[in-house]
CSV table of C-alpha atoms in Angstrom, one decimal:
chain,number,residue,atom,x,y,z
A,1,GLN,CA,73.6,73.3,104.1
A,2,VAL,CA,70.0,74.1,105.0
A,3,GLN,CA,68.4,70.9,104.0
A,4,LEU,CA,65.6,68.2,104.5
A,5,VAL,CA,66.1,64.7,103.0
A,6,GLU,CA,63.3,62.2,102.9
A,7,SER,CA,63.7,58.4,102.9
A,8,GLY,CA,61.7,55.3,103.5
A,9,GLY,CA,59.4,55.5,100.5
A,10,GLY,CA,58.8,52.8,97.9
A,11,LEU,CA,56.2,50.4,96.7
A,12,VAL,CA,53.8,48.6,99.0
A,13,GLN,CA,50.7,46.7,98.8
A,14,PRO,CA,47.4,47.9,100.0
A,15,GLY,CA,47.2,47.4,103.8
A,16,GLY,CA,50.8,47.5,104.1
A,17,SER,CA,53.1,49.9,106.1
A,18,LEU,CA,56.0,52.3,105.3
A,19,ARG,CA,57.9,54.7,107.6
A,20,LEU,CA,59.1,57.8,106.1
A,21,SER,CA,62.0,59.8,107.6
A,22,CYS,CA,62.9,63.4,107.2
A,23,ALA,CA,66.5,64.2,108.3
A,24,ALA,CA,67.3,67.9,108.7
A,25,SER,CA,70.6,69.7,108.6
A,26,GLY,CA,71.5,73.2,109.0
A,27,PHE,CA,68.9,74.2,111.5
A,28,THR,CA,66.8,72.5,114.6
A,29,LEU,CA,63.6,71.0,113.7
A,30,ASP,CA,62.4,71.6,117.3
A,31,ASP,CA,62.3,75.3,116.8
A,32,TYR,CA,59.5,75.2,114.0
A,33,ALA,CA,56.4,73.5,113.2
A,34,ILE,CA,57.0,70.7,110.8
A,35,GLY,CA,54.8,68.5,108.7
A,36,TRP,CA,54.5,66.1,105.9
A,37,PHE,CA,52.7,66.9,102.6
A,38,ARG,CA,51.9,64.8,99.5
A,39,GLN,CA,51.1,65.4,95.9
A,40,ALA,CA,49.7,62.8,93.5
A,41,PRO,CA,49.9,63.2,89.7
A,42,GLY,CA,47.5,65.8,88.5
A,43,LYS,CA,46.5,66.9,92.0
A,44,GLU,CA,47.5,69.8,94.3
A,45,ARG,CA,49.8,69.4,97.2
A,46,GLU,CA,47.9,68.6,100.4
A,47,GLY,CA,48.8,68.6,104.0
A,48,VAL,CA,49.1,65.2,105.5
A,49,SER,CA,50.1,65.7,109.1
A,50,CYS,CA,52.1,68.2,111.2
A,51,ILE,CA,53.5,69.0,114.6
A,52,ARG,CA,52.1,72.4,115.8
A,53,SER,CA,54.6,74.8,117.1
A,54,ILE,CA,52.4,76.5,119.6
A,55,ASP,CA,51.6,73.4,121.6
A,56,GLY,CA,53.2,70.4,120.0
A,57,SER,CA,49.8,69.0,119.1
A,58,ARG,CA,49.5,66.8,116.0
A,59,TYR,CA,47.2,67.5,113.1
A,60,TYR,CA,46.3,64.6,110.7
A,61,ALA,CA,44.2,65.0,107.5
A,62,ASP,CA,40.8,63.1,107.9
A,63,SER,CA,42.0,60.7,105.0
A,64,VAL,CA,44.8,59.6,107.2
A,65,LYS,CA,43.5,59.7,110.8
A,66,GLY,CA,43.9,56.4,112.6
A,67,ARG,CA,46.5,55.3,110.0
A,68,PHE,CA,49.4,57.6,110.1
A,69,THR,CA,51.6,58.7,113.0
A,70,ILE,CA,53.8,61.7,112.9
A,71,SER,CA,56.8,61.9,115.5
A,72,ARG,CA,59.9,63.9,115.8
A,73,ASP,CA,63.2,62.9,117.4
A,74,ASN,CA,65.0,66.0,118.6
A,75,ALA,CA,68.2,64.1,119.5
A,76,THR,CA,68.6,63.2,115.9
A,77,ASN,CA,66.8,66.2,114.3
A,78,THR,CA,64.6,63.8,112.3
A,79,LEU,CA,60.9,63.7,111.5
A,80,TYR,CA,59.1,60.5,111.1
A,81,LEU,CA,55.7,59.4,109.4
A,82,GLN,CA,54.6,55.9,110.3
A,83,MET,CA,52.0,54.9,107.6
A,84,ASN,CA,49.8,51.8,108.4
A,85,SER,CA,46.9,50.4,106.5
A,86,LEU,CA,48.1,52.0,103.3
A,87,LYS,CA,45.4,52.5,100.5
A,88,PRO,CA,46.0,53.1,96.9
A,89,GLU,CA,44.8,56.7,97.2
A,90,ASP,CA,47.8,57.3,99.6
A,91,THR,CA,50.0,57.1,96.5
A,92,GLY,CA,52.0,60.2,95.8
A,93,VAL,CA,55.2,62.2,96.3
A,94,TYR,CA,55.7,62.9,99.9
A,95,LEU,CA,57.6,65.9,101.1
A,96,CYS,CA,58.5,67.2,104.6
A,97,ASN,CA,58.5,71.0,105.3
A,98,THR,CA,59.6,73.3,108.0
A,99,ASN,CA,60.8,76.9,108.3
A,100,ASP,CA,59.9,77.4,104.6
A,101,VAL,CA,62.4,74.6,103.6
A,102,TRP,CA,61.1,71.5,101.5
A,103,GLY,CA,62.6,68.3,101.1
A,104,GLN,CA,63.3,66.8,97.7
A,105,GLY,CA,60.3,64.5,97.9
A,106,ILE,CA,60.0,60.8,97.9
A,107,GLN,CA,57.7,58.4,96.1
A,108,VAL,CA,55.1,56.2,98.0
A,109,THR,CA,53.2,53.8,95.8
A,110,VAL,CA,50.5,51.7,97.2
A,111,SER,CA,49.4,49.1,94.4
A,112,SER,CA,48.6,45.4,94.3
């Protein structure tokens, strides 16, 4: 019953946008730091963005600053990642994580 489920991925052209969602069940997102990771084929998983538990501040990897926005809706227990101005190098499997729980991952492909 402890679960994170991502949605909103897909195929998009360079410069396009996607909004990823991560719905949590079995626990409350607000109690923990939470973030998005991604993994491209042949590459290690990397942190993309997170909301810090200490002060609620947001972290963004340099590669996505100014293009991605992380947000959390405590009422619906859902984490979001708004992804704008997407680039081919953003392609990968995106996963949300909090409290040592991982989502199943969702594919994002940026290609013309």
